[in-house]
Coordinates of N, CA and C in Angstrom, one line a residue:
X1 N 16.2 50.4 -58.3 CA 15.5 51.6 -57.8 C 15.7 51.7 -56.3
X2 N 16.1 52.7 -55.5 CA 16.3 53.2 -54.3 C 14.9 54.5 -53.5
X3 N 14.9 53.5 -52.5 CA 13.9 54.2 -51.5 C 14.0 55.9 -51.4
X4 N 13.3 56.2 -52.0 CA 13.7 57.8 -51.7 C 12.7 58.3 -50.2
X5 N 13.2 59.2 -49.8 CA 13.0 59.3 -48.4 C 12.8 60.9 -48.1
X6 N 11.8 61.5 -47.6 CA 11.5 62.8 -47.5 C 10.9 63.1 -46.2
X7 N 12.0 64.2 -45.8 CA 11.4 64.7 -44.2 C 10.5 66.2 -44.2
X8 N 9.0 65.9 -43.7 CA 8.3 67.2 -43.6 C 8.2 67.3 -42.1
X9 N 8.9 69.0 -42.1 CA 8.6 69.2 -40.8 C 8.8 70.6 -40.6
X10 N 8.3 71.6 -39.6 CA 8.2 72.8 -39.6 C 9.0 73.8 -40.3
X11 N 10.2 73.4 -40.2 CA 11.2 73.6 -41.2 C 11.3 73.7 -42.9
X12 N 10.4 72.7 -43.1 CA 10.1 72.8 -44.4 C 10.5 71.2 -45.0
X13 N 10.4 70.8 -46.2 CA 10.6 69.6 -47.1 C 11.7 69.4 -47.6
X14 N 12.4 68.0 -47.1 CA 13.8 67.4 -47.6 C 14.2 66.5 -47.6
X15 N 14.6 66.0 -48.8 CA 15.0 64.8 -49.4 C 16.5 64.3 -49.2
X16 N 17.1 64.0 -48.1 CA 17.7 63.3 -47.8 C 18.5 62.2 -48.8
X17 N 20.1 62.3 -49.5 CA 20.5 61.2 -50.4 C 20.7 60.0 -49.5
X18 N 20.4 59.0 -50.7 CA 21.5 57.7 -49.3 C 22.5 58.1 -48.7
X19 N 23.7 58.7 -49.0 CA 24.9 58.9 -48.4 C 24.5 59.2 -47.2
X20 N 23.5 60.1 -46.8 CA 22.9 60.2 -45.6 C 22.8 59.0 -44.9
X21 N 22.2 58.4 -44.8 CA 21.4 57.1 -44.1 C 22.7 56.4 -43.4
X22 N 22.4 56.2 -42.1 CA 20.8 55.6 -41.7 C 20.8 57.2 -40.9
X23 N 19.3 57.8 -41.0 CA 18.8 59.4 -40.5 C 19.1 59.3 -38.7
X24 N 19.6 60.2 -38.0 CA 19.4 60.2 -36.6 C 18.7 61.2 -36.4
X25 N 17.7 60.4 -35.3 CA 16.5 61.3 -34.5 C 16.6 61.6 -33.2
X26 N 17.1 63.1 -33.2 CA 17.2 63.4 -31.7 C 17.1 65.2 -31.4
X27 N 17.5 65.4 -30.4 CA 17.5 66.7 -30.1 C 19.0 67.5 -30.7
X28 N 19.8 66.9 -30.8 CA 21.3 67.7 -31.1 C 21.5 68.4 -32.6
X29 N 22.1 69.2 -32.7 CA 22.9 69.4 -34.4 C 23.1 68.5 -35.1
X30 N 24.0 67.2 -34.8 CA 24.0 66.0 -35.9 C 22.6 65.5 -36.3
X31 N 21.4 65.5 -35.5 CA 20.6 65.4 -35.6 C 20.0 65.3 -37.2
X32 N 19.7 64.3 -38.2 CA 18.7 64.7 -39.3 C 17.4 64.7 -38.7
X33 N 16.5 64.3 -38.0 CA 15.2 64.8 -37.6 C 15.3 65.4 -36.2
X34 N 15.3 66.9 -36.1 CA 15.5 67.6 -34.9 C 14.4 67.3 -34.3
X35 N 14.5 67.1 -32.6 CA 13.0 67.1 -32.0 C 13.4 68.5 -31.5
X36 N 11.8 68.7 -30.5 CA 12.5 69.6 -29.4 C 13.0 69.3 -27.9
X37 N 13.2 70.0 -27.2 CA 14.0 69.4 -26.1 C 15.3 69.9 -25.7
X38 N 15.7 69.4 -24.8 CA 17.5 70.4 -24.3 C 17.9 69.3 -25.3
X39 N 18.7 70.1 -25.7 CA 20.1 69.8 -26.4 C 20.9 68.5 -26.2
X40 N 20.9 67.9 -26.7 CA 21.5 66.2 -26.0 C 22.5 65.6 -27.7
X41 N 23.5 65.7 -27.4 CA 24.1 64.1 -28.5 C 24.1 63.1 -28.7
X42 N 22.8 62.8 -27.5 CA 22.5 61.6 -27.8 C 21.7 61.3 -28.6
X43 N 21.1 60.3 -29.8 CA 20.1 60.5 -30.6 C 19.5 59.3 -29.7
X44 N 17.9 59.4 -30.4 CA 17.2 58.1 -29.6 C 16.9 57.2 -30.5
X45 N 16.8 57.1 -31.9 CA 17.2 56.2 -32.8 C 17.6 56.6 -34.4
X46 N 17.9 55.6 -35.4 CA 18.2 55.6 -36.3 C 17.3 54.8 -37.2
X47 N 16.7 55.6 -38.3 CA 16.1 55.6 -39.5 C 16.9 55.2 -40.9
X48 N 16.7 53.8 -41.0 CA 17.5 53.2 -41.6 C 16.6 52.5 -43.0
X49 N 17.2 52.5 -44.0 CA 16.4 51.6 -45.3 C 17.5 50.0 -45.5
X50 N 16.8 48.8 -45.8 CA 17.5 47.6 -45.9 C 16.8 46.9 -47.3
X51 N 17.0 46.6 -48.1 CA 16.3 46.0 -49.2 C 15.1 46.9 -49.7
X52 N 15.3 48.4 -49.6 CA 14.0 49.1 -50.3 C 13.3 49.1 -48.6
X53 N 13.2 48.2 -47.6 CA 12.6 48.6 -46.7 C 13.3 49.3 -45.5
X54 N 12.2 50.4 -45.4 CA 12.0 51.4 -43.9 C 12.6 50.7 -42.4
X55 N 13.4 50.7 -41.7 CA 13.5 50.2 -40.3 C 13.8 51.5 -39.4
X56 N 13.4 51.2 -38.1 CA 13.8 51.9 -37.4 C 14.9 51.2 -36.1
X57 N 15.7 52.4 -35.8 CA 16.7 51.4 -34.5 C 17.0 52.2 -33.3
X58 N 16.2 51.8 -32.4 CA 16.3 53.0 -31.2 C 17.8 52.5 -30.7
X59 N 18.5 53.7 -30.2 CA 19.9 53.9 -29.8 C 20.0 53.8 -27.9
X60 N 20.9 54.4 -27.7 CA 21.3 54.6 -26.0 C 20.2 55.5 -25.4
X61 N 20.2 56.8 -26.5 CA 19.1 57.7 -26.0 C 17.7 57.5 -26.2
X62 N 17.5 56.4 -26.5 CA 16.1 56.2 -27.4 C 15.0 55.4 -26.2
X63 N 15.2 55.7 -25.0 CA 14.4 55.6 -23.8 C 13.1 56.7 -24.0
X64 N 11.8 55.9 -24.2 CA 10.5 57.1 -24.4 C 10.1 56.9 -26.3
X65 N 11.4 55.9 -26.7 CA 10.5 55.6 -27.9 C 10.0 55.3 -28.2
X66 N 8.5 55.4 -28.6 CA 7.4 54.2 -29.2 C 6.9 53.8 -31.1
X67 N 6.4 52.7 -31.2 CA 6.3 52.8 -32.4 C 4.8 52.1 -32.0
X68 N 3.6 52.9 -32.7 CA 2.4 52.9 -32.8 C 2.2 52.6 -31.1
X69 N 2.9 53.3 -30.5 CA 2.3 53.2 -28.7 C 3.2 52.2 -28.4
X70 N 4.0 51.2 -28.8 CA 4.8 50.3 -28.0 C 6.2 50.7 -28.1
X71 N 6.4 50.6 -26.9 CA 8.0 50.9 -27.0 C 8.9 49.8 -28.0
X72 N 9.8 50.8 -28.5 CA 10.5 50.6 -29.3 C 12.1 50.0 -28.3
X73 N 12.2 48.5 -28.5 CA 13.6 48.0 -28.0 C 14.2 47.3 -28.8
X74 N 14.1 46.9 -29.8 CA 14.5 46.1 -31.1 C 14.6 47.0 -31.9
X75 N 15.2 46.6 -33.5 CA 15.3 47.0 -34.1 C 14.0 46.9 -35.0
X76 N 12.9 47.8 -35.7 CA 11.6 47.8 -36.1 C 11.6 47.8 -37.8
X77 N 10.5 47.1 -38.2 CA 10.6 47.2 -39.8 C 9.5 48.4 -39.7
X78 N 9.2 49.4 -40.6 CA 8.5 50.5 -40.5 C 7.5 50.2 -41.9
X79 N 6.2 50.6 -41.4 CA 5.2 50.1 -42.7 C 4.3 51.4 -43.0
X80 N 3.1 51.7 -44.1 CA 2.5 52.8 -44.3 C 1.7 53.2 -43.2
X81 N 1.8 54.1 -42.2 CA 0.6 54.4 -41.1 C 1.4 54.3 -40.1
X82 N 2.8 53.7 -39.8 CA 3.1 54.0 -38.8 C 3.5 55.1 -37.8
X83 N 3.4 55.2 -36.5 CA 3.9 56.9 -36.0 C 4.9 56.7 -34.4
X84 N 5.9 57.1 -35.2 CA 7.1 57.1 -34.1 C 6.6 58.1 -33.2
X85 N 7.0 57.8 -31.7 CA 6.7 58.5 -30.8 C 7.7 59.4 -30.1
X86 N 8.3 60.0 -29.9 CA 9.6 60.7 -28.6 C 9.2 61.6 -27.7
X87 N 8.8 61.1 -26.8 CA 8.3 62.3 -25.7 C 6.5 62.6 -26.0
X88 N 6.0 63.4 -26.6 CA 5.0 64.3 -27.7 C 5.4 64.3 -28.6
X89 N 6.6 64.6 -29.6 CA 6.6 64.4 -30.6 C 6.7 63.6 -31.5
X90 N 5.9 63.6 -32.7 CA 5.2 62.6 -33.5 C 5.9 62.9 -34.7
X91 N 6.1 61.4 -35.5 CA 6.6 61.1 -36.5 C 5.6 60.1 -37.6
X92 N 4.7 60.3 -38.3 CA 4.2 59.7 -38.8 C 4.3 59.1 -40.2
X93 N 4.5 58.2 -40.2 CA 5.7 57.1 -41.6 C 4.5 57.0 -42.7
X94 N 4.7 57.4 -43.8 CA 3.7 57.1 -45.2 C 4.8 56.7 -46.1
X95 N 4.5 55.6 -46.3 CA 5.2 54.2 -47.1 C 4.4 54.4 -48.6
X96 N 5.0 54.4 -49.9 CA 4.7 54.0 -51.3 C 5.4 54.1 -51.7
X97 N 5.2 53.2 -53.0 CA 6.1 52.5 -54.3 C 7.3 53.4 -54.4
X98 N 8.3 52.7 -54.0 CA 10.0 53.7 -53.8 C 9.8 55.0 -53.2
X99 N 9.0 55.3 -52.0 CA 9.2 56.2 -51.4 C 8.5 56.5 -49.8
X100 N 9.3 57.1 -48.9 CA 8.7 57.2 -47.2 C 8.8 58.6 -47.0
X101 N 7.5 58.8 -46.2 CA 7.8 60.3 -46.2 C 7.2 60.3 -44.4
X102 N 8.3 61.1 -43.9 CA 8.3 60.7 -42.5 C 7.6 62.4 -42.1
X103 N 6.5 62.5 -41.3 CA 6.2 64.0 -41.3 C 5.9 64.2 -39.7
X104 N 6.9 65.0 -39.5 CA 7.2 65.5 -38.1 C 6.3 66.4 -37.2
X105 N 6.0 66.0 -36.0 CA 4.9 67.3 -35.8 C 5.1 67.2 -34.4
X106 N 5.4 68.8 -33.9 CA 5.3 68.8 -32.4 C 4.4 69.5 -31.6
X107 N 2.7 69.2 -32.5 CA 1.9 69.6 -31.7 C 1.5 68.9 -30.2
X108 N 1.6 69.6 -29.1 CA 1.4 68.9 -27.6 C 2.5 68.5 -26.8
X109 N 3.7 69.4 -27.8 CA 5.2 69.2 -27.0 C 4.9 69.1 -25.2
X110 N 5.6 68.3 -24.9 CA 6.2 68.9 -23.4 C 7.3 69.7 -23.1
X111 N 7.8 69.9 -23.9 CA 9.0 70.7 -23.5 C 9.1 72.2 -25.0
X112 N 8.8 73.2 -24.9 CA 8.5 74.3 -25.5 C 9.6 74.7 -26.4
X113 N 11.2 74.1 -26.3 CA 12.5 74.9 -27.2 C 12.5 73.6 -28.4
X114 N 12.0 74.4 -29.3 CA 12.5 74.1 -30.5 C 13.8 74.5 -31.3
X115 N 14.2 72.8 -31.9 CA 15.9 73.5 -32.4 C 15.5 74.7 -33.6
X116 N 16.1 75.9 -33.6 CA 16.3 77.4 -34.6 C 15.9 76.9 -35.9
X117 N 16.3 76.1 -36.5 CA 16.1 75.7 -37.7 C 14.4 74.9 -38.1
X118 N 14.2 74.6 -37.2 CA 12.5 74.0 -36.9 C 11.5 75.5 -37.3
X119 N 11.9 76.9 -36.7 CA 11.1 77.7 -36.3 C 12.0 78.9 -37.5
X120 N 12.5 79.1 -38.5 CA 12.8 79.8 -38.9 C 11.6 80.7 -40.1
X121 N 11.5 81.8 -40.1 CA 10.6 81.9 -41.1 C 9.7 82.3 -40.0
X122 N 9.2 82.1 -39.2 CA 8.2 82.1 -38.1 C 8.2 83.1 -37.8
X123 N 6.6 84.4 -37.2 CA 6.9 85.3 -36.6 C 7.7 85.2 -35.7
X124 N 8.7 86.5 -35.7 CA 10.0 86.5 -34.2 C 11.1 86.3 -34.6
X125 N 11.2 85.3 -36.2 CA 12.6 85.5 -36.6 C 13.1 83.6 -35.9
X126 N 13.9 83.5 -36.9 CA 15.0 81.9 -36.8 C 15.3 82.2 -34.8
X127 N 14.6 81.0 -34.6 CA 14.9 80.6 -33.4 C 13.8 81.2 -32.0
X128 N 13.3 81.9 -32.5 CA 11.8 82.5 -31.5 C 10.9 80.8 -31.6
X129 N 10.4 80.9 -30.9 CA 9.4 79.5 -30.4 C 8.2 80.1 -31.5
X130 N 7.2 79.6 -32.5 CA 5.9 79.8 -33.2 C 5.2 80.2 -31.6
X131 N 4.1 81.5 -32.1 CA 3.5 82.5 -31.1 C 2.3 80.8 -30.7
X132 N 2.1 80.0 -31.2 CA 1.0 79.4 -30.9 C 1.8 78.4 -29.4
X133 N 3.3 78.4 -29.4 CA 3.6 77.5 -28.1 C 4.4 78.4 -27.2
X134 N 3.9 79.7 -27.4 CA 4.4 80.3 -26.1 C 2.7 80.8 -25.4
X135 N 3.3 80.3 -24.1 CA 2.5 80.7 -23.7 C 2.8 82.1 -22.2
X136 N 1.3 83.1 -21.8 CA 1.9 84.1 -21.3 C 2.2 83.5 -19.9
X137 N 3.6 84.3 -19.2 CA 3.6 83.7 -17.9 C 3.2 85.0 -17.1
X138 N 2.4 84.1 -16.1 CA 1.2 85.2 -15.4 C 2.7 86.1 -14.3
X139 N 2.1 87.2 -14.0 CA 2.8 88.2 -13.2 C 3.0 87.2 -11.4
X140 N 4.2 87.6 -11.0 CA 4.8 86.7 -10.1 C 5.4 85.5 -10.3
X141 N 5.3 84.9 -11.3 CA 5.4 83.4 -11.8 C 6.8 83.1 -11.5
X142 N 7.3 82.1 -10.8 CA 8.8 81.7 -11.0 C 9.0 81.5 -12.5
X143 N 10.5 81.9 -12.8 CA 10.7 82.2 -14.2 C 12.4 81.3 -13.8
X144 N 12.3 80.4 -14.9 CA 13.7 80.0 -15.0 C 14.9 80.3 -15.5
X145 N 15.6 80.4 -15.0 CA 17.1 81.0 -15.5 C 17.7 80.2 -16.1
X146 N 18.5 80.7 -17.3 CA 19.3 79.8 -17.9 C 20.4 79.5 -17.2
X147 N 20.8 78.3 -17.8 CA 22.4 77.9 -17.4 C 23.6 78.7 -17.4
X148 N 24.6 78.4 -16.9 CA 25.5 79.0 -17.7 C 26.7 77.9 -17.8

């Protein structure tokens, strides 16, 4: 029997095959668990299964990782109740009998751009921020310009 593994997050519910694994957590497209955040290829770790059990392995980018509030520098075994940290956003691990279900949540973001696929379905249409994390900018306000 193999760990089955299911990601909930604003986006919606998905079951990930092994072929997948080990899951990368970051802000980029390759990304399997998108945070929010500028856009980076770097991931900050890897969500990995070893004998039926959960690990996690923070990477190059994985500076600001925590697991249950301690930073994450080793490679971690993951148990029921635990909650990955990145920045504000929360990953909270629920471990049972052949199965993890990791559930994503970016309530108290610091940084407001969510990847398109996070926010689809949402008033505003695939890629509008959910109306609950925009907030209004008051008249005069420096306003940032994108890159080019």
């Amino acid at each position: 029997m193999s760990l089955r593994i299911r990601i909930q997050d604003p986006a919606g519910s998905r079951e990930p095959g092994a072929g997948q694994l080990p899951l990368r957590i970051g802000t980029g497209p390759a990304a399997d668990i998108r945070l929010p955040g500028p856009v980076s290829g770097l991931a900050y770790a890897l969500v990995g299964v070893l004998d039926e059990r959960p690990f996690v392995q923070p990477l190059e980018g994985g500076a600001g990782l925590s697991l249950n509030g301690e930073p994450v520098t080793v490679t971690r075994w993951l148990a029921d109740g635990d909650e990955l940290a990145v920045g504000s956003a929360l990953i909270r691990c629920r471990c049972g009998p052949g199965e993890l279900v990791l559930t994503v949540g970016y309530g108290g973001v610091d940084y407001a751009t969510l990847p398109p696929e996070a926010v689809a379905g949402e008033p505003g249409g695939a890629g509008a921020p959910p109306p609950d994390l925009v907030a209004p900018v008051p008249a005069g306000a420096p306003v940032a310009r994108a890159w080019r």
